[in-house]
CSV table of C-alpha atoms in Angstrom, one decimal:
chain,number,residue,atom,x,y,z
A,1,UNK,CA,-70.7,102.3,-53.7
A,2,UNK,CA,-71.6,100.4,-50.6
A,3,UNK,CA,-72.2,97.3,-52.6
A,4,UNK,CA,-68.6,97.5,-54.1
A,5,UNK,CA,-67.2,97.8,-50.6
A,6,UNK,CA,-69.1,94.8,-49.3
A,7,UNK,CA,-68.0,92.8,-52.4
A,8,UNK,CA,-64.4,93.7,-51.9
A,9,UNK,CA,-64.5,92.8,-48.3
A,10,UNK,CA,-66.0,89.4,-49.0
A,11,UNK,CA,-63.4,88.8,-51.7
A,12,UNK,CA,-60.6,89.6,-49.2
A,13,UNK,CA,-62.1,87.4,-46.6
A,14,UNK,CA,-62.3,84.6,-49.1
A,15,UNK,CA,-58.7,85.0,-50.2
A,16,UNK,CA,-57.6,85.1,-46.6
A,17,UNK,CA,-59.5,82.0,-45.7
A,18,UNK,CA,-58.1,80.3,-48.8
A,19,UNK,CA,-54.6,81.2,-47.9
A,20,UNK,CA,-54.8,80.2,-44.2
A,21,UNK,CA,-57.0,77.2,-44.7
A,22,UNK,CA,-54.9,75.2,-47.2
A,23,UNK,CA,-53.6,72.1,-45.7
A,24,UNK,CA,-49.8,71.7,-45.5
A,25,UNK,CA,-48.1,69.3,-47.6
A,26,UNK,CA,-47.1,66.3,-45.4
A,27,UNK,CA,-43.5,66.0,-44.8
A,28,UNK,CA,-41.9,62.8,-45.9
A,29,UNK,CA,-39.2,61.6,-43.5
A,30,UNK,CA,-37.0,58.9,-44.7
A,31,UNK,CA,-35.6,56.8,-42.0
A,32,UNK,CA,-32.5,54.7,-42.5
A,33,UNK,CA,-32.9,51.1,-41.5
A,34,UNK,CA,-31.1,50.2,-38.2
A,35,UNK,CA,-27.9,48.1,-38.5
A,36,UNK,CA,-29.7,45.3,-36.7
A,37,UNK,CA,-32.4,45.3,-39.4
A,38,UNK,CA,-29.7,45.1,-42.1
A,39,UNK,CA,-28.2,41.9,-40.7
A,40,UNK,CA,-29.1,38.8,-42.6
A,41,UNK,CA,-31.6,36.7,-40.9
A,42,UNK,CA,-30.1,33.9,-38.9
A,43,UNK,CA,-30.4,30.5,-40.3
A,44,UNK,CA,-32.7,28.4,-38.3
A,45,UNK,CA,-30.8,26.0,-36.1
A,46,UNK,CA,-31.1,22.4,-37.2
A,47,UNK,CA,-33.3,20.3,-35.1
A,48,UNK,CA,-31.4,18.2,-32.6
A,49,UNK,CA,-31.5,14.6,-33.2
A,50,UNK,CA,-30.9,12.1,-30.5
A,51,UNK,CA,-27.4,10.9,-30.4
A,52,UNK,CA,-26.7,7.3,-30.5
A,53,UNK,CA,-25.0,5.9,-27.4
A,54,UNK,CA,-22.6,3.0,-28.0
A,55,UNK,CA,-23.6,0.0,-26.0
A,56,UNK,CA,-21.3,-0.4,-22.9
A,57,UNK,CA,-20.0,-3.8,-22.0
A,58,UNK,CA,-21.3,-5.0,-18.7
A,59,UNK,CA,-19.1,-4.3,-15.7
A,60,UNK,CA,-16.8,-7.2,-15.2
A,61,UNK,CA,-15.8,-8.3,-11.7
A,62,UNK,CA,-12.4,-9.9,-11.2
A,63,UNK,CA,-12.8,-13.0,-9.3
A,64,UNK,CA,-10.1,-14.9,-7.5
A,65,UNK,CA,-10.6,-17.6,-10.1
A,66,UNK,CA,-9.4,-15.1,-12.8
A,67,UNK,CA,-6.1,-14.7,-11.1
A,68,UNK,CA,-6.6,-11.5,-9.0
A,69,UNK,CA,-6.4,-12.0,-5.3
A,70,UNK,CA,-7.8,-9.2,-3.0
A,71,UNK,CA,-5.4,-7.6,-0.7
A,72,UNK,CA,-7.2,-8.9,2.3
A,73,UNK,CA,-6.7,-12.4,1.2
A,74,UNK,CA,-3.0,-11.7,0.5
A,75,UNK,CA,-2.5,-10.3,3.9
A,76,UNK,CA,-4.3,-13.3,5.4
A,77,UNK,CA,-2.1,-15.7,3.5
A,78,UNK,CA,1.0,-13.9,4.6
A,79,UNK,CA,-0.1,-13.9,8.1
A,80,UNK,CA,-0.8,-17.6,7.9
A,81,UNK,CA,2.6,-18.2,6.4
A,82,UNK,CA,4.3,-16.1,9.1
A,83,UNK,CA,2.3,-18.0,11.7
A,84,UNK,CA,3.2,-21.4,10.2
A,85,UNK,CA,6.9,-20.3,10.1
A,86,UNK,CA,6.7,-19.4,13.8
A,87,UNK,CA,5.0,-22.6,14.6
A,88,UNK,CA,7.7,-24.5,12.8
A,89,UNK,CA,10.4,-22.7,14.7
A,90,UNK,CA,8.6,-23.4,17.9
A,91,UNK,CA,8.5,-27.1,17.0
A,92,UNK,CA,12.4,-27.0,17.0
A,93,UNK,CA,14.0,-27.1,20.4
A,94,UNK,CA,16.9,-25.1,21.6
A,95,UNK,CA,19.6,-26.9,23.4
A,96,UNK,CA,21.8,-25.7,26.3
A,97,UNK,CA,25.5,-26.0,27.2
A,98,UNK,CA,27.6,-26.1,30.4
A,99,UNK,CA,29.8,-23.2,31.2
A,100,UNK,CA,32.7,-22.8,28.7
A,101,UNK,CA,31.8,-26.1,27.0
A,102,UNK,CA,30.5,-26.9,23.5
A,103,UNK,CA,29.9,-30.7,23.9
A,104,UNK,CA,26.3,-31.9,23.4
A,105,UNK,CA,24.8,-32.8,26.8
A,106,UNK,CA,22.7,-36.0,27.3
A,107,UNK,CA,19.6,-34.0,28.1
A,108,UNK,CA,20.2,-32.0,24.8
A,109,UNK,CA,20.3,-35.2,22.8
A,110,UNK,CA,16.7,-35.9,23.6
A,111,UNK,CA,15.6,-32.5,22.4
A,112,UNK,CA,17.7,-32.9,19.2
A,113,UNK,CA,16.1,-36.3,18.5
A,114,UNK,CA,12.7,-34.5,18.2
A,115,UNK,CA,14.3,-31.8,16.0
A,116,UNK,CA,15.8,-34.4,13.7
A,117,UNK,CA,12.4,-36.1,13.4
A,118,UNK,CA,10.8,-32.8,12.5
A,119,UNK,CA,13.5,-32.0,9.9
A,120,UNK,CA,13.2,-35.4,8.3
A,121,UNK,CA,9.4,-35.0,7.9
A,122,UNK,CA,9.8,-31.6,6.2
A,123,UNK,CA,12.6,-32.2,3.7
A,124,UNK,CA,12.3,-28.7,2.3
A,125,UNK,CA,13.0,-26.9,5.6
A,126,UNK,CA,16.3,-25.2,6.1
A,127,UNK,CA,17.5,-23.9,9.4
A,128,UNK,CA,20.1,-21.6,10.8
A,129,UNK,CA,21.7,-22.6,14.1
A,130,UNK,CA,22.7,-19.6,16.3
A,131,UNK,CA,25.4,-20.1,18.9
A,132,UNK,CA,25.0,-18.0,22.1
A,133,UNK,CA,27.0,-17.5,25.3
A,134,UNK,CA,26.5,-16.0,28.7
A,135,UNK,CA,28.0,-12.6,29.5
A,136,UNK,CA,31.2,-13.8,31.1
A,137,UNK,CA,34.4,-13.5,29.0
A,138,UNK,CA,35.4,-11.2,26.2
A,139,UNK,CA,33.4,-10.6,23.1
A,140,UNK,CA,36.0,-12.4,20.9
A,141,UNK,CA,36.2,-15.4,23.1
A,142,UNK,CA,32.4,-15.7,23.3
A,143,UNK,CA,32.0,-15.3,19.5
A,144,UNK,CA,34.4,-18.3,19.0
A,145,UNK,CA,32.7,-20.3,21.7
A,146,UNK,CA,29.2,-19.6,20.2
A,147,UNK,CA,30.6,-20.8,16.8
A,148,UNK,CA,31.8,-24.0,18.4
A,149,UNK,CA,28.4,-24.7,19.9
A,150,UNK,CA,26.5,-24.0,16.7
A,151,UNK,CA,28.9,-26.3,14.7
A,152,UNK,CA,28.7,-29.0,17.3
A,153,UNK,CA,24.9,-28.9,17.0
A,154,UNK,CA,25.0,-29.0,13.2
A,155,UNK,CA,27.5,-31.9,13.2
A,156,UNK,CA,25.1,-33.8,15.5
A,157,UNK,CA,22.2,-33.3,13.0
A,158,UNK,CA,24.3,-34.2,10.0
A,159,UNK,CA,25.5,-37.4,11.7
A,160,UNK,CA,21.8,-38.2,12.3
A,161,UNK,CA,21.0,-37.9,8.5
A,162,UNK,CA,20.1,-34.3,8.0
A,163,UNK,CA,21.7,-32.9,4.8
A,164,UNK,CA,24.5,-30.4,5.6
A,165,UNK,CA,23.3,-28.0,2.9
A,166,UNK,CA,20.0,-27.5,4.9
A,167,UNK,CA,21.9,-26.2,7.9
A,168,UNK,CA,23.8,-22.9,8.3
A,169,UNK,CA,25.5,-21.6,11.5
A,170,UNK,CA,26.2,-18.2,13.0
A,171,UNK,CA,27.6,-17.0,16.3
A,172,UNK,CA,26.3,-14.0,18.3
A,173,UNK,CA,28.5,-14.6,21.3
A,174,UNK,CA,27.1,-12.8,24.3
A,175,UNK,CA,25.4,-10.1,22.3
A,176,UNK,CA,21.9,-11.5,22.3
A,177,UNK,CA,21.1,-12.9,25.7
A,178,UNK,CA,17.8,-14.8,26.1
A,179,UNK,CA,17.5,-14.0,29.8
A,180,UNK,CA,18.6,-10.8,31.4
A,181,UNK,CA,20.5,-11.2,34.7
A,182,UNK,CA,24.0,-11.5,36.2
A,183,UNK,CA,23.9,-14.9,37.9
A,184,UNK,CA,23.6,-18.6,36.9
A,185,UNK,CA,19.8,-18.4,36.8
A,186,UNK,CA,20.1,-16.2,33.7
A,187,UNK,CA,23.4,-17.5,32.4
A,188,UNK,CA,22.2,-21.1,32.0
A,189,UNK,CA,19.5,-20.0,29.4
A,190,UNK,CA,22.0,-17.9,27.5
A,191,UNK,CA,24.5,-20.7,26.8
A,192,UNK,CA,22.5,-22.2,24.0
A,193,UNK,CA,22.1,-23.2,20.3
A,194,UNK,CA,19.0,-21.6,18.9
A,195,UNK,CA,17.2,-22.8,15.8
A,196,UNK,CA,15.7,-20.4,13.3
A,197,UNK,CA,13.8,-21.6,10.2
A,198,UNK,CA,15.7,-19.9,7.4
A,199,UNK,CA,13.9,-21.1,4.2
A,200,UNK,CA,11.5,-23.5,2.8
């Protein structure tokens, strides 16, 4: 009887051990691939090849011989031209008149002789003769007197051989005095024929 009980007990223990000791079946977990993994692999970028550079022409410098003149040279040439025009004007002598007269005085003829010589040497020069008066008299009267003085001077030059088409005249009357003052010391300088180089 005791042997049966021991045998049953051993059997129960063995069954229990069998039931509790069986290893569990491993779970299989299926994982979905990530969207990133489903993307197609990127194509490998082509290797960069060195680009060809078109040859550049050498930098060209414009020289005055090619026709371009730097601004500084233009300004210098203009300054020289202006200077030479002023020099030419200064070579021409103004002449002066007696009060209310338009006849060429003897002392003025000497100055005009030098002007005639200069104009004959430079045949391309053209001049404008300005007639001026002192402040006495009306504006209208002085404009007419200034015109007579300018024309008398022009006629003298033309008679000496200077072409009439190289000489023009204008009268400013008393509007542009050379000397400021209200007595004879200023007036004698304002009664004049003034030469201006007009063209070449």
